[in-house]
Amino acid sequence: MATFVTRAQWGARAPLEVSGTITPQQGGVVIHHVDAVKVAEAHHTDCAAQVRSIQNFHMDANGWSDIAYSHLACVHGSLFEGRGEYVRTAAQGTTQGNDDWYAVCALTGGTGGDYDVITPELIDAIRYGITRLRSSGGAAPAITGHRDHHSTTCPGNLYAHVVTGAVNPVGGPLPYPGVSFRQPPSLAHASVATWQLRMNSAHGYSLTVDGRYGPGSDAACRSFQSRKALTVDGVVGPATWNAAFAPS
């Protein structure tokens, strides 16, 4: 089990404002990383200072009321308390993203083959953060990456661990997000992008990964449902979602 580090323990500044105007039951948890360059601390004794530095940047440079994230996870297996449960984030880059989704940030970074080592301890800490946000914060089951909400490469190499369900605390495939995708009209939801990427990477489709369930996604869904002997209705509900994310 990951070690939980409270705000007092890592030396957090007091927030300038706390907003509890959120609806996490409509979203879930978004996974982030710090940067497109390697940032993981070699020694755990330096991680608290890194979290303080992130908070200072968010408050002093960005003008935000606090560190942006709900929690932060390090490669050594600690989960640092951020804004915490039932507090609106500033991490997703969209109003709806911050209203409906919590944020867990890994203290990692990099790109492609030059990425920090994603340790088992890091994955365990991320899972612990998601568990807290679900059990104590009312988060819906959906898990997405920052890139599903905003034009960014975040969370880098961690995104593969989101799509495979590796960060899901209960194990198994990525959980059904609790929202059925259908059209018309075209549904816009962050988990649509996660599903679109899975359909491309695991099932050979060529969907535009834009988070919008339009005619192209509907056609792919119907084709996939036919291949899997599911009811062909163009609706990504629990059965179609689970089939898409089942181990290949």
Tab-separated table of C-alpha atoms in Angstrom:
chain	number	residue	atom	x	y	z
A	1	MET	CA	0.000	0.000	0.000
A	2	ALA	CA	1.251	3.447	-0.874
A	3	THR	CA	2.184	5.891	1.858
A	4	PHE	CA	-0.109	8.915	2.185
A	5	VAL	CA	1.652	12.239	2.809
A	6	THR	CA	-0.604	14.975	4.167
A	7	ARG	CA	-0.331	18.626	3.212
A	8	ALA	CA	1.118	19.414	6.621
A	9	GLN	CA	3.752	16.698	6.182
A	10	TRP	CA	4.986	17.974	2.821
A	11	GLY	CA	4.811	21.621	3.891
A	12	ALA	CA	1.952	22.935	1.765
A	13	ARG	CA	1.006	26.589	1.725
A	14	ALA	CA	-2.548	27.439	2.687
A	15	PRO	CA	-4.840	27.731	-0.346
A	16	LEU	CA	-6.013	31.201	-1.297
A	17	GLU	CA	-9.482	29.832	-2.018
A	18	VAL	CA	-11.264	26.482	-1.836
A	19	SER	CA	-14.125	25.691	-4.214
A	20	GLY	CA	-16.384	22.746	-3.496
A	21	THR	CA	-18.528	23.382	-6.570
A	22	ILE	CA	-17.841	20.077	-8.314
A	23	THR	CA	-19.752	17.089	-9.659
A	24	PRO	CA	-17.200	14.215	-9.733
A	25	GLN	CA	-19.989	11.665	-10.058
A	26	GLN	CA	-20.361	12.908	-13.638
A	27	GLY	CA	-16.699	12.414	-14.532
A	28	GLY	CA	-14.056	10.455	-12.669
A	29	VAL	CA	-10.273	10.769	-12.344
A	30	VAL	CA	-7.764	12.192	-14.828
A	31	ILE	CA	-4.123	11.051	-14.867
A	32	HIS	CA	-1.396	13.665	-15.438
A	33	HIS	CA	2.373	13.877	-15.435
A	34	VAL	CA	4.580	16.873	-14.674
A	35	ASP	CA	6.390	17.669	-17.906
A	36	ALA	CA	7.699	16.517	-21.278
A	37	VAL	CA	11.183	16.159	-19.738
A	38	LYS	CA	12.312	13.674	-17.104
A	39	VAL	CA	11.618	14.983	-13.597
A	40	ALA	CA	11.442	11.987	-11.247
A	41	GLU	CA	13.575	12.443	-8.153
A	42	ALA	CA	16.234	9.790	-7.571
A	43	HIS	CA	15.879	10.101	-3.813
A	44	HIS	CA	12.531	10.112	-2.051
A	45	THR	CA	13.795	12.719	0.399
A	46	ASP	CA	13.592	15.241	-2.461
A	47	CYS	CA	9.976	14.534	-3.460
A	48	ALA	CA	8.305	16.800	-0.896
A	49	ALA	CA	10.423	19.722	-2.092
A	50	GLN	CA	9.375	18.926	-5.655
A	51	VAL	CA	5.703	19.052	-4.677
A	52	ARG	CA	6.279	22.384	-2.894
A	53	SER	CA	7.946	23.702	-6.039
A	54	ILE	CA	4.940	22.682	-8.141
A	55	GLN	CA	2.587	24.396	-5.710
A	56	ASN	CA	4.685	27.563	-5.758
A	57	PHE	CA	4.666	27.618	-9.563
A	58	HIS	CA	0.921	27.095	-9.750
A	59	MET	CA	0.188	29.814	-7.196
A	60	ASP	CA	2.894	32.379	-7.974
A	61	ALA	CA	3.363	31.993	-11.731
A	62	ASN	CA	-0.081	30.792	-12.821
A	63	GLY	CA	-2.045	32.762	-10.248
A	64	TRP	CA	-4.054	29.745	-9.122
A	65	SER	CA	-5.454	29.368	-5.629
A	66	ASP	CA	-3.460	26.204	-4.831
A	67	ILE	CA	-1.583	23.314	-6.403
A	68	ALA	CA	-3.740	22.209	-9.346
A	69	TYR	CA	-4.057	18.497	-8.583
A	70	SER	CA	-6.171	16.466	-6.197
A	71	HIS	CA	-3.177	14.254	-5.344
A	72	LEU	CA	0.367	13.602	-6.610
A	73	ALA	CA	2.174	10.255	-6.808
A	74	CYS	CA	5.922	9.639	-6.775
A	75	VAL	CA	7.983	6.773	-8.180
A	76	HIS	CA	8.894	5.713	-4.632
A	77	GLY	CA	5.296	4.855	-3.746
A	78	SER	CA	4.027	7.896	-1.854
A	79	LEU	CA	0.809	9.773	-2.517
A	80	PHE	CA	1.003	13.474	-1.683
A	81	GLU	CA	-2.236	15.171	-0.713
A	82	GLY	CA	-3.106	17.953	-3.142
A	83	ARG	CA	-6.409	19.791	-3.079
A	84	GLY	CA	-8.006	16.587	-1.859
A	85	GLU	CA	-11.516	15.233	-2.100
A	86	TYR	CA	-14.549	17.404	-2.884
A	87	VAL	CA	-12.372	20.324	-4.023
A	88	ARG	CA	-12.450	21.593	-7.596
A	89	THR	CA	-9.181	21.212	-9.512
A	90	ALA	CA	-7.380	23.557	-11.922
A	91	ALA	CA	-5.658	20.780	-13.859
A	92	GLN	CA	-7.786	19.686	-16.795
A	93	GLY	CA	-7.669	22.774	-19.010
A	94	THR	CA	-11.437	23.008	-19.481
A	95	THR	CA	-14.255	24.218	-17.260
A	96	GLN	CA	-16.148	20.951	-17.529
A	97	GLY	CA	-12.974	18.980	-16.891
A	98	ASN	CA	-12.345	20.846	-13.658
A	99	ASP	CA	-15.995	20.664	-12.642
A	100	ASP	CA	-16.448	16.919	-13.163
A	101	TRP	CA	-13.031	15.309	-12.805
A	102	TYR	CA	-10.409	14.903	-10.099
A	103	ALA	CA	-6.704	14.902	-11.026
A	104	VAL	CA	-3.865	12.597	-9.955
A	105	CYS	CA	-0.439	13.741	-11.150
A	106	ALA	CA	2.543	11.406	-11.397
A	107	LEU	CA	5.856	13.058	-10.527
A	108	THR	CA	7.300	11.852	-13.822
A	109	GLY	CA	7.958	13.208	-17.275
A	110	GLY	CA	9.660	12.739	-20.609
A	111	THR	CA	8.730	11.654	-24.109
A	112	GLY	CA	8.874	8.402	-26.029
A	113	GLY	CA	11.999	6.410	-25.227
A	114	ASP	CA	13.337	9.115	-22.921
A	115	TYR	CA	10.801	8.832	-20.104
A	116	ASP	CA	11.182	8.374	-16.373
A	117	VAL	CA	10.946	4.781	-15.193
A	118	ILE	CA	7.329	3.939	-14.433
A	119	THR	CA	7.825	1.912	-11.282
A	120	PRO	CA	5.369	-0.540	-9.696
A	121	GLU	CA	5.425	1.770	-6.673
A	122	LEU	CA	4.251	4.680	-8.829
A	123	ILE	CA	1.363	2.641	-10.254
A	124	ASP	CA	0.427	1.566	-6.725
A	125	ALA	CA	0.389	5.180	-5.537
A	126	ILE	CA	-1.771	6.256	-8.495
A	127	ARG	CA	-4.196	3.421	-7.742
A	128	TYR	CA	-4.332	4.506	-4.124
A	129	GLY	CA	-5.116	8.061	-5.191
A	130	ILE	CA	-7.951	6.867	-7.423
A	131	THR	CA	-9.282	4.686	-4.603
A	132	ARG	CA	-9.375	7.637	-2.223
A	133	LEU	CA	-11.109	9.847	-4.761
A	134	ARG	CA	-13.720	7.168	-5.409
A	135	SER	CA	-14.351	6.055	-1.847
A	136	SER	CA	-14.011	9.403	-0.068
A	137	GLY	CA	-14.708	11.840	-2.901
A	138	GLY	CA	-17.569	10.338	-4.884
A	139	ALA	CA	-15.637	9.987	-8.161
A	140	ALA	CA	-17.314	8.051	-10.954
A	141	PRO	CA	-15.427	4.956	-12.220
A	142	ALA	CA	-14.010	6.586	-15.360
A	143	ILE	CA	-10.237	7.007	-15.664
A	144	THR	CA	-8.863	9.190	-18.462
A	145	GLY	CA	-5.637	10.909	-19.432
A	146	HIS	CA	-5.169	14.669	-19.565
A	147	ARG	CA	-4.884	14.381	-23.356
A	148	ASP	CA	-8.526	13.192	-23.445
A	149	HIS	CA	-9.620	16.601	-22.149
A	150	HIS	CA	-7.196	19.052	-23.724
A	151	SER	CA	-4.704	19.361	-26.591
A	152	THR	CA	-1.612	17.979	-24.862
A	153	THR	CA	0.627	14.909	-24.810
A	154	CYS	CA	0.145	14.552	-21.042
A	155	PRO	CA	0.461	12.059	-19.358
A	156	GLY	CA	3.110	10.844	-21.781
A	157	ASN	CA	4.049	7.187	-21.499
A	158	LEU	CA	1.645	6.790	-18.601
A	159	TYR	CA	-1.269	7.032	-21.012
A	160	ALA	CA	-0.758	3.436	-22.129
A	161	HIS	CA	-1.251	2.394	-18.508
A	162	VAL	CA	-4.532	4.303	-18.463
A	163	VAL	CA	-5.886	2.659	-21.615
A	164	THR	CA	-4.891	-0.869	-20.571
A	165	GLY	CA	-6.472	-0.392	-17.152
A	166	ALA	CA	-3.164	-0.862	-15.299
A	167	VAL	CA	-3.993	2.071	-13.019
A	168	ASN	CA	-7.468	0.711	-12.211
A	169	PRO	CA	-7.420	-0.009	-8.443
A	170	VAL	CA	-9.614	-3.102	-8.727
A	171	GLY	CA	-7.600	-4.569	-11.581
A	172	GLY	CA	-8.861	-5.830	-14.900
A	173	PRO	CA	-9.772	-3.748	-17.951
A	174	LEU	CA	-10.486	-0.048	-17.784
A	175	PRO	CA	-13.877	0.279	-16.045
A	176	TYR	CA	-17.011	1.322	-17.908
A	177	PRO	CA	-17.289	5.086	-17.279
A	178	GLY	CA	-20.990	5.036	-16.451
A	179	VAL	CA	-21.950	7.020	-19.562
A	180	SER	CA	-23.342	5.352	-22.698
A	181	PHE	CA	-22.099	6.848	-25.974
A	182	ARG	CA	-24.693	7.312	-28.703
A	183	GLN	CA	-25.649	9.683	-31.511
A	184	PRO	CA	-27.311	11.753	-32.789
A	185	PRO	CA	-26.593	14.226	-31.386
A	186	SER	CA	-22.836	13.654	-31.161
A	187	LEU	CA	-21.911	13.070	-27.523
A	188	ALA	CA	-18.790	14.852	-26.240
A	189	HIS	CA	-17.154	13.144	-23.258
A	190	ALA	CA	-13.532	12.583	-22.263
A	191	SER	CA	-14.001	8.809	-22.081
A	192	VAL	CA	-15.037	8.765	-25.751
A	193	ALA	CA	-11.432	9.656	-26.643
A	194	THR	CA	-10.135	6.798	-24.494
A	195	TRP	CA	-12.527	4.397	-26.254
A	196	GLN	CA	-11.579	5.752	-29.697
A	197	LEU	CA	-7.882	5.206	-29.012
A	198	ARG	CA	-8.563	1.666	-27.802
A	199	MET	CA	-10.582	0.917	-30.941
A	200	ASN	CA	-7.650	2.097	-33.073
A	201	SER	CA	-4.823	0.465	-31.144
A	202	ALA	CA	-6.436	-2.868	-30.269
A	203	HIS	CA	-9.081	-3.429	-32.933
A	204	GLY	CA	-7.688	-1.929	-36.143
A	205	TYR	CA	-9.963	1.070	-36.634
A	206	SER	CA	-8.810	4.536	-37.759
A	207	LEU	CA	-10.999	6.860	-35.744
A	208	THR	CA	-10.183	10.492	-35.110
A	209	VAL	CA	-9.451	10.622	-31.382
A	210	ASP	CA	-11.389	13.760	-30.570
A	211	GLY	CA	-13.657	12.780	-27.678
A	212	ARG	CA	-16.795	13.229	-29.783
A	213	TYR	CA	-19.070	10.300	-30.580
A	214	GLY	CA	-20.159	11.171	-34.094
A	215	PRO	CA	-21.186	9.171	-37.187
A	216	GLY	CA	-17.711	7.687	-37.702
A	217	SER	CA	-17.567	6.367	-34.154
A	218	ASP	CA	-21.126	5.070	-34.466
A	219	ALA	CA	-20.208	3.157	-37.640
A	220	ALA	CA	-17.118	1.671	-35.989
A	221	CYS	CA	-19.180	0.684	-32.969
A	222	ARG	CA	-21.755	-1.128	-35.120
A	223	SER	CA	-19.005	-2.938	-37.036
A	224	PHE	CA	-17.316	-3.956	-33.792
A	225	GLN	CA	-20.585	-5.105	-32.243
A	226	SER	CA	-21.245	-7.297	-35.272
A	227	ARG	CA	-17.754	-8.814	-35.054
A	228	LYS	CA	-18.246	-9.579	-31.347
A	229	ALA	CA	-21.790	-10.948	-31.729
A	230	LEU	CA	-23.206	-8.136	-29.601
A	231	THR	CA	-26.498	-6.310	-30.125
A	232	VAL	CA	-25.830	-3.987	-33.077
A	233	ASP	CA	-27.311	-0.696	-31.924
A	234	GLY	CA	-24.402	1.769	-32.185
A	235	VAL	CA	-24.457	2.392	-28.439
A	236	VAL	CA	-21.267	2.001	-26.402
A	237	GLY	CA	-22.801	0.686	-23.196
A	238	PRO	CA	-21.266	-1.695	-20.636
A	239	ALA	CA	-21.164	-4.769	-22.911
A	240	THR	CA	-19.570	-2.970	-25.872
A	241	TRP	CA	-17.138	-1.043	-23.632
A	242	ASN	CA	-16.027	-4.215	-21.825
A	243	ALA	CA	-15.555	-6.056	-25.115
A	244	ALA	CA	-13.402	-3.213	-26.430
A	245	PHE	CA	-11.187	-3.210	-23.350
A	246	ALA	CA	-11.010	-6.955	-22.776
A	247	PRO	CA	-7.438	-8.316	-22.953
A	248	SER	CA	-6.460	-9.004	-26.528
